[in-house]
mmCIF file of N, CA and C in Angstrom:
data_model
loop_
_atom_site.group_PDB
_atom_site.id
_atom_site.type_symbol
_atom_site.label_atom_id
_atom_site.label_comp_id
_atom_site.label_asym_id
_atom_site.label_seq_id
_atom_site.Cartn_x
_atom_site.Cartn_y
_atom_site.Cartn_z
ATOM 1 N N ARG F 490 11.118 -16.073 0.783
ATOM 2 C CA ARG F 490 11.903 -15.389 -0.209
ATOM 3 C C ARG F 490 11.450 -13.939 -0.314
ATOM 4 N N VAL F 491 12.400 -13.041 -0.411
ATOM 5 C CA VAL F 491 12.104 -11.617 -0.504
ATOM 6 C C VAL F 491 12.747 -11.069 -1.771
ATOM 7 N N HIS F 492 11.965 -10.265 -2.497
ATOM 8 C CA HIS F 492 12.481 -9.562 -3.665
ATOM 9 C C HIS F 492 12.320 -8.075 -3.391
ATOM 10 N N VAL F 493 13.367 -7.305 -3.609
ATOM 11 C CA VAL F 493 13.316 -5.865 -3.412
ATOM 12 C C VAL F 493 13.631 -5.205 -4.748
ATOM 13 N N TYR F 494 12.773 -4.270 -5.154
ATOM 14 C CA TYR F 494 12.944 -3.577 -6.425
ATOM 15 C C TYR F 494 12.964 -2.078 -6.193
ATOM 16 N N ASN F 495 13.811 -1.394 -6.911
ATOM 17 C CA ASN F 495 13.839 0.063 -6.899
ATOM 18 C C ASN F 495 13.057 0.515 -8.130
ATOM 19 N N GLU F 496 11.739 0.496 -8.017
ATOM 20 C CA GLU F 496 10.832 0.755 -9.129
ATOM 21 C C GLU F 496 9.665 1.589 -8.643
ATOM 22 N N SER F 497 8.919 2.130 -9.584
ATOM 23 C CA SER F 497 7.683 2.809 -9.232
ATOM 24 C C SER F 497 6.645 1.766 -8.816
ATOM 25 N N ALA F 498 5.938 2.056 -7.741
ATOM 26 C CA ALA F 498 4.954 1.108 -7.214
ATOM 27 C C ALA F 498 3.850 0.784 -8.215
ATOM 28 N N HIS F 499 3.529 1.714 -9.100
ATOM 29 C CA HIS F 499 2.442 1.445 -10.040
ATOM 30 C C HIS F 499 2.808 0.370 -11.063
ATOM 31 N N ARG F 500 4.072 -0.021 -11.126
ATOM 32 C CA ARG F 500 4.512 -1.065 -12.053
ATOM 33 C C ARG F 500 4.498 -2.457 -11.417
ATOM 34 N N LEU F 501 3.830 -2.595 -10.293
ATOM 35 C CA LEU F 501 3.834 -3.853 -9.550
ATOM 36 C C LEU F 501 3.444 -5.051 -10.408
ATOM 37 N N ASP F 502 2.355 -4.965 -11.146
ATOM 38 C CA ASP F 502 1.936 -6.097 -11.981
ATOM 39 C C ASP F 502 2.981 -6.440 -13.040
ATOM 40 N N ALA F 503 3.566 -5.431 -13.658
ATOM 41 C CA ALA F 503 4.590 -5.676 -14.685
ATOM 42 C C ALA F 503 5.823 -6.338 -14.080
ATOM 43 N N ILE F 504 6.212 -5.913 -12.901
ATOM 44 C CA ILE F 504 7.378 -6.505 -12.228
ATOM 45 C C ILE F 504 7.101 -7.970 -11.905
ATOM 46 N N LEU F 505 5.944 -8.250 -11.340
ATOM 47 C CA LEU F 505 5.597 -9.628 -11.010
ATOM 48 C C LEU F 505 5.573 -10.498 -12.262
ATOM 49 N N ALA F 506 4.979 -9.985 -13.328
ATOM 50 C CA ALA F 506 4.916 -10.745 -14.580
ATOM 51 C C ALA F 506 6.314 -11.016 -15.130
ATOM 52 N N SER F 507 7.207 -10.038 -15.056
ATOM 53 C CA SER F 507 8.562 -10.221 -15.592
ATOM 54 C C SER F 507 9.335 -11.291 -14.826
ATOM 55 N N GLU F 508 8.965 -11.516 -13.574
ATOM 56 C CA GLU F 508 9.627 -12.528 -12.748
ATOM 57 C C GLU F 508 8.868 -13.854 -12.745
ATOM 58 N N GLY F 509 7.727 -13.885 -13.433
ATOM 59 C CA GLY F 509 6.919 -15.099 -13.451
ATOM 60 C C GLY F 509 6.233 -15.378 -12.122
ATOM 61 N N ILE F 510 6.014 -14.339 -11.343
ATOM 62 C CA ILE F 510 5.381 -14.475 -10.028
ATOM 63 C C ILE F 510 3.880 -14.248 -10.181
ATOM 64 N N THR F 511 3.092 -15.213 -9.754
ATOM 65 C CA THR F 511 1.643 -15.100 -9.913
ATOM 66 C C THR F 511 0.933 -14.635 -8.649
ATOM 67 N N GLY F 512 1.580 -14.749 -7.504
ATOM 68 C CA GLY F 512 0.964 -14.311 -6.257
ATOM 69 C C GLY F 512 2.018 -13.932 -5.240
ATOM 70 N N ILE F 513 1.624 -13.081 -4.307
ATOM 71 C CA ILE F 513 2.547 -12.658 -3.256
ATOM 72 C C ILE F 513 1.817 -12.697 -1.918
ATOM 73 N N ASP F 514 2.599 -12.720 -0.839
ATOM 74 C CA ASP F 514 2.020 -12.791 0.498
ATOM 75 C C ASP F 514 1.833 -11.427 1.145
ATOM 76 N N LEU F 515 2.750 -10.489 0.873
ATOM 77 C CA LEU F 515 2.750 -9.233 1.610
ATOM 78 C C LEU F 515 3.241 -8.080 0.740
ATOM 79 N N ILE F 516 2.539 -6.958 0.827
ATOM 80 C CA ILE F 516 2.963 -5.705 0.198
ATOM 81 C C ILE F 516 3.166 -4.709 1.333
ATOM 82 N N VAL F 517 4.370 -4.175 1.470
ATOM 83 C CA VAL F 517 4.669 -3.165 2.481
ATOM 84 C C VAL F 517 4.995 -1.882 1.732
ATOM 85 N N SER F 518 4.295 -0.821 2.067
ATOM 86 C CA SER F 518 4.456 0.430 1.333
ATOM 87 C C SER F 518 4.869 1.562 2.253
ATOM 88 N N GLY F 519 5.834 2.327 1.809
ATOM 89 C CA GLY F 519 6.226 3.559 2.476
ATOM 90 C C GLY F 519 5.734 4.750 1.676
ATOM 91 N N LEU F 520 4.812 4.516 0.749
ATOM 92 C CA LEU F 520 4.265 5.556 -0.114
ATOM 93 C C LEU F 520 2.781 5.722 0.211
ATOM 94 N N PRO F 521 2.459 6.334 1.340
ATOM 95 C CA PRO F 521 1.068 6.390 1.756
ATOM 96 C C PRO F 521 0.180 7.296 0.912
ATOM 97 N N PHE F 522 0.739 8.271 0.213
ATOM 98 C CA PHE F 522 -0.070 9.164 -0.616
ATOM 99 C C PHE F 522 0.463 9.166 -2.043
ATOM 100 N N PRO F 523 0.164 8.127 -2.823
ATOM 101 C CA PRO F 523 0.696 8.068 -4.180
ATOM 102 C C PRO F 523 0.125 9.192 -5.046
ATOM 103 N N PRO F 524 0.921 9.687 -5.991
ATOM 104 C CA PRO F 524 0.437 10.730 -6.888
ATOM 105 C C PRO F 524 -0.767 10.252 -7.694
ATOM 106 N N LYS F 525 -1.664 11.165 -8.030
ATOM 107 C CA LYS F 525 -2.863 10.817 -8.793
ATOM 108 C C LYS F 525 -2.535 10.104 -10.095
ATOM 109 N N SER F 526 -1.408 10.447 -10.697
ATOM 110 C CA SER F 526 -1.052 9.888 -12.006
ATOM 111 C C SER F 526 -0.824 8.378 -11.979
ATOM 112 N N ILE F 527 -0.571 7.799 -10.806
ATOM 113 C CA ILE F 527 -0.325 6.353 -10.751
ATOM 114 C C ILE F 527 -1.366 5.597 -9.921
ATOM 115 N N ARG F 528 -2.305 6.296 -9.321
ATOM 116 C CA ARG F 528 -3.247 5.645 -8.400
ATOM 117 C C ARG F 528 -4.080 4.543 -9.037
ATOM 118 N N THR F 529 -4.651 4.789 -10.207
ATOM 119 C CA THR F 529 -5.534 3.795 -10.812
ATOM 120 C C THR F 529 -4.818 2.475 -11.017
ATOM 121 N N GLU F 530 -3.665 2.527 -11.644
ATOM 122 C CA GLU F 530 -2.914 1.299 -11.908
ATOM 123 C C GLU F 530 -2.431 0.653 -10.610
ATOM 124 N N LEU F 531 -1.928 1.453 -9.690
ATOM 125 C CA LEU F 531 -1.439 0.931 -8.412
ATOM 126 C C LEU F 531 -2.572 0.301 -7.615
ATOM 127 N N PHE F 532 -3.684 0.985 -7.484
ATOM 128 C CA PHE F 532 -4.794 0.473 -6.689
ATOM 129 C C PHE F 532 -5.403 -0.775 -7.326
ATOM 130 N N ARG F 533 -5.424 -0.846 -8.646
ATOM 131 C CA ARG F 533 -5.905 -2.053 -9.335
ATOM 132 C C ARG F 533 -5.026 -3.250 -8.962
ATOM 133 N N SER F 534 -3.718 -3.055 -8.945
ATOM 134 C CA SER F 534 -2.788 -4.135 -8.572
ATOM 135 C C SER F 534 -2.989 -4.547 -7.119
ATOM 136 N N ILE F 535 -3.074 -3.568 -6.228
ATOM 137 C CA ILE F 535 -3.256 -3.869 -4.804
ATOM 138 C C ILE F 535 -4.559 -4.629 -4.586
ATOM 139 N N LYS F 536 -5.627 -4.184 -5.218
ATOM 140 C CA LYS F 536 -6.932 -4.845 -5.064
ATOM 141 C C LYS F 536 -6.872 -6.273 -5.585
ATOM 142 N N ARG F 537 -6.288 -6.482 -6.744
ATOM 143 C CA ARG F 537 -6.188 -7.828 -7.326
ATOM 144 C C ARG F 537 -5.397 -8.750 -6.400
ATOM 145 N N LEU F 538 -4.271 -8.264 -5.885
ATOM 146 C CA LEU F 538 -3.419 -9.096 -5.034
ATOM 147 C C LEU F 538 -4.051 -9.364 -3.670
ATOM 148 N N THR F 539 -4.697 -8.369 -3.080
ATOM 149 C CA THR F 539 -5.341 -8.601 -1.780
ATOM 150 C C THR F 539 -6.584 -9.470 -1.930
ATOM 151 N N ASP F 540 -7.261 -9.397 -3.055
ATOM 152 C CA ASP F 540 -8.385 -10.307 -3.312
ATOM 153 C C ASP F 540 -7.895 -11.756 -3.372
ATOM 154 N N ALA F 541 -6.615 -11.929 -3.730
ATOM 155 C CA ALA F 541 -6.006 -13.263 -3.791
ATOM 156 C C ALA F 541 -5.238 -13.575 -2.501
ATOM 157 N N ASP F 542 -5.585 -12.886 -1.408
ATOM 158 C CA ASP F 542 -5.069 -13.148 -0.058
ATOM 159 C C ASP F 542 -3.725 -12.521 0.293
ATOM 160 N N ALA F 543 -3.199 -11.613 -0.509
ATOM 161 C CA ALA F 543 -2.001 -10.880 -0.096
ATOM 162 C C ALA F 543 -2.397 -9.898 1.018
ATOM 163 N N ILE F 544 -1.461 -9.576 1.863
ATOM 164 C CA ILE F 544 -1.662 -8.582 2.919
ATOM 165 C C ILE F 544 -0.991 -7.291 2.467
ATOM 166 N N PHE F 545 -1.666 -6.172 2.658
ATOM 167 C CA PHE F 545 -1.138 -4.853 2.283
ATOM 168 C C PHE F 545 -1.045 -4.002 3.537
ATOM 169 N N ARG F 546 0.121 -3.382 3.755
ATOM 170 C CA ARG F 546 0.325 -2.512 4.912
ATOM 171 C C ARG F 546 1.065 -1.236 4.489
ATOM 172 N N PHE F 547 0.644 -0.105 5.068
ATOM 173 C CA PHE F 547 1.367 1.153 4.890
ATOM 174 C C PHE F 547 1.163 2.008 6.128
ATOM 175 N N PHE F 548 2.034 3.000 6.278
ATOM 176 C CA PHE F 548 1.926 3.889 7.437
ATOM 177 C C PHE F 548 1.571 5.289 6.974
ATOM 178 N N THR F 549 1.001 6.057 7.910
ATOM 179 C CA THR F 549 0.671 7.443 7.623
ATOM 180 C C THR F 549 0.754 8.267 8.903
ATOM 181 N N TYR F 550 1.030 9.530 8.726
ATOM 182 C CA TYR F 550 1.006 10.490 9.832
ATOM 183 C C TYR F 550 -0.249 11.359 9.745
ATOM 184 N N PHE F 551 -1.015 11.197 8.646
ATOM 185 C CA PHE F 551 -2.174 12.047 8.365
ATOM 186 C C PHE F 551 -3.386 11.214 7.971
ATOM 187 N N PRO F 552 -4.018 10.516 8.910
ATOM 188 C CA PRO F 552 -5.155 9.659 8.569
ATOM 189 C C PRO F 552 -6.289 10.345 7.807
ATOM 190 N N PRO F 553 -6.674 11.598 8.112
ATOM 191 C CA PRO F 553 -7.777 12.201 7.354
ATOM 192 C C PRO F 553 -7.471 12.315 5.853
ATOM 193 N N VAL F 554 -6.226 12.665 5.531
ATOM 194 C CA VAL F 554 -5.836 12.759 4.117
ATOM 195 C C VAL F 554 -5.802 11.361 3.506
ATOM 196 N N MET F 555 -5.224 10.403 4.232
ATOM 197 C CA MET F 555 -5.125 9.039 3.741
ATOM 198 C C MET F 555 -6.497 8.478 3.390
ATOM 199 N N LYS F 556 -7.477 8.740 4.221
ATOM 200 C CA LYS F 556 -8.821 8.207 3.983
ATOM 201 C C LYS F 556 -9.402 8.724 2.675
ATOM 202 N N ARG F 557 -9.107 9.946 2.313
ATOM 203 C CA ARG F 557 -9.583 10.487 1.030
ATOM 204 C C ARG F 557 -8.846 9.843 -0.136
ATOM 205 N N VAL F 558 -7.529 9.676 -0.003
ATOM 206 C CA VAL F 558 -6.718 9.112 -1.086
ATOM 207 C C VAL F 558 -7.096 7.658 -1.350
ATOM 208 N N TYR F 559 -7.293 6.879 -0.295
ATOM 209 C CA TYR F 559 -7.550 5.443 -0.420
ATOM 210 C C TYR F 559 -9.033 5.081 -0.365
ATOM 211 N N LYS F 560 -9.911 6.033 -0.645
ATOM 212 C CA LYS F 560 -11.351 5.807 -0.499
ATOM 213 C C LYS F 560 -11.885 4.674 -1.376
ATOM 214 N N ASP F 561 -11.197 4.337 -2.458
ATOM 215 C CA ASP F 561 -11.665 3.280 -3.350
ATOM 216 C C ASP F 561 -11.146 1.895 -2.966
ATOM 217 N N LEU F 562 -10.354 1.810 -1.915
ATOM 218 C CA LEU F 562 -9.845 0.525 -1.433
ATOM 219 C C LEU F 562 -10.385 0.256 -0.027
ATOM 220 N N PRO F 563 -10.587 -1.009 0.324
ATOM 221 C CA PRO F 563 -11.141 -1.338 1.644
ATOM 222 C C PRO F 563 -10.083 -1.338 2.754
ATOM 223 N N VAL F 564 -9.359 -0.230 2.905
ATOM 224 C CA VAL F 564 -8.324 -0.156 3.929
ATOM 225 C C VAL F 564 -8.952 0.106 5.295
ATOM 226 N N LYS F 565 -8.273 -0.386 6.327
ATOM 227 C CA LYS F 565 -8.729 -0.141 7.690
ATOM 228 C C LYS F 565 -7.519 0.087 8.575
ATOM 229 N N GLU F 566 -7.757 0.743 9.697
ATOM 230 C CA GLU F 566 -6.672 0.987 10.646
ATOM 231 C C GLU F 566 -6.254 -0.329 11.287
ATOM 232 N N ILE F 567 -4.946 -0.568 11.304
ATOM 233 C CA ILE F 567 -4.387 -1.787 11.885
ATOM 234 C C ILE F 567 -3.770 -1.483 13.249
ATOM 235 N N ALA F 568 -3.074 -0.353 13.336
ATOM 236 C CA ALA F 568 -2.395 -0.015 14.592
ATOM 237 C C ALA F 568 -2.138 1.482 14.668
ATOM 238 N N PHE F 569 -2.035 1.965 15.900
ATOM 239 C CA PHE F 569 -1.601 3.325 16.182
ATOM 240 C C PHE F 569 -0.314 3.194 16.986
ATOM 241 N N VAL F 570 0.715 3.943 16.594
ATOM 242 C CA VAL F 570 2.026 3.836 17.253
ATOM 243 C C VAL F 570 2.372 5.202 17.853
ATOM 244 N N PRO F 571 1.918 5.468 19.088
ATOM 245 C CA PRO F 571 2.156 6.770 19.698
ATOM 246 C C PRO F 571 3.622 6.999 20.078
ATOM 247 N N GLN F 572 4.407 5.922 20.225
ATOM 248 C CA GLN F 572 5.816 6.059 20.593
ATOM 249 C C GLN F 572 6.653 6.610 19.441
ATOM 250 N N ASN F 573 6.150 6.476 18.221
ATOM 251 C CA ASN F 573 6.866 7.025 17.070
ATOM 252 C C ASN F 573 6.811 8.552 17.149
ATOM 253 N N ILE F 574 7.844 9.234 16.667
ATOM 254 C CA ILE F 574 7.868 10.693 16.652
ATOM 255 C C ILE F 574 7.991 11.131 15.195
ATOM 256 N N PRO F 575 6.954 11.711 14.590
ATOM 257 C CA PRO F 575 5.628 11.922 15.154
ATOM 258 C C PRO F 575 4.848 10.601 15.230
ATOM 259 N N PRO F 576 3.771 10.577 16.008
ATOM 260 C CA PRO F 576 2.962 9.361 16.072
ATOM 261 C C PRO F 576 2.491 8.953 14.679
ATOM 262 N N MET F 577 2.335 7.646 14.481
ATOM 263 C CA MET F 577 1.908 7.183 13.160
ATOM 264 C C MET F 577 0.820 6.136 13.286
ATOM 265 N N TRP F 578 0.105 5.955 12.181
ATOM 266 C CA TRP F 578 -0.934 4.957 12.067
ATOM 267 C C TRP F 578 -0.519 3.975 10.991
ATOM 268 N N VAL F 579 -0.872 2.717 11.192
ATOM 269 C CA VAL F 579 -0.642 1.676 10.191
ATOM 270 C C VAL F 579 -2.016 1.275 9.660
ATOM 271 N N TYR F 580 -2.139 1.291 8.358
ATOM 272 C CA TYR F 580 -3.393 0.906 7.684
ATOM 273 C C TYR F 580 -3.100 -0.256 6.763
ATOM 274 N N GLY F 581 -4.157 -0.953 6.375
ATOM 275 C CA GLY F 581 -3.939 -2.045 5.459
ATOM 276 C C GLY F 581 -5.210 -2.747 5.031
ATOM 277 N N ILE F 582 -4.992 -3.782 4.252
ATOM 278 C CA ILE F 582 -6.049 -4.664 3.763
ATOM 279 C C ILE F 582 -5.656 -6.080 4.148
ATOM 280 N N ASN F 583 -6.634 -6.836 4.630
ATOM 281 C CA ASN F 583 -6.483 -8.243 5.081
ATOM 282 C C ASN F 583 -5.808 -8.276 6.381
#
């Protein structure tokens, strides 16, 4: 089952609670550099869900910047896609 929401990513816990969802399998993000104003809440949700075995994936074109932004999460490089224009990296947890 897939649920798609047009919402701010930092509201992830509130969205899950409103649907009565206690766990998820996968978080796919196209927001590799979230604004500082939402990072604490967003990263808390991602950490809680990945600690409960969810998989988190996002892409970036700027790994050095990404590493600074996500320094408080245990993200690691998953893949490099040189065929993409521009080339991109996939990072994630689990």
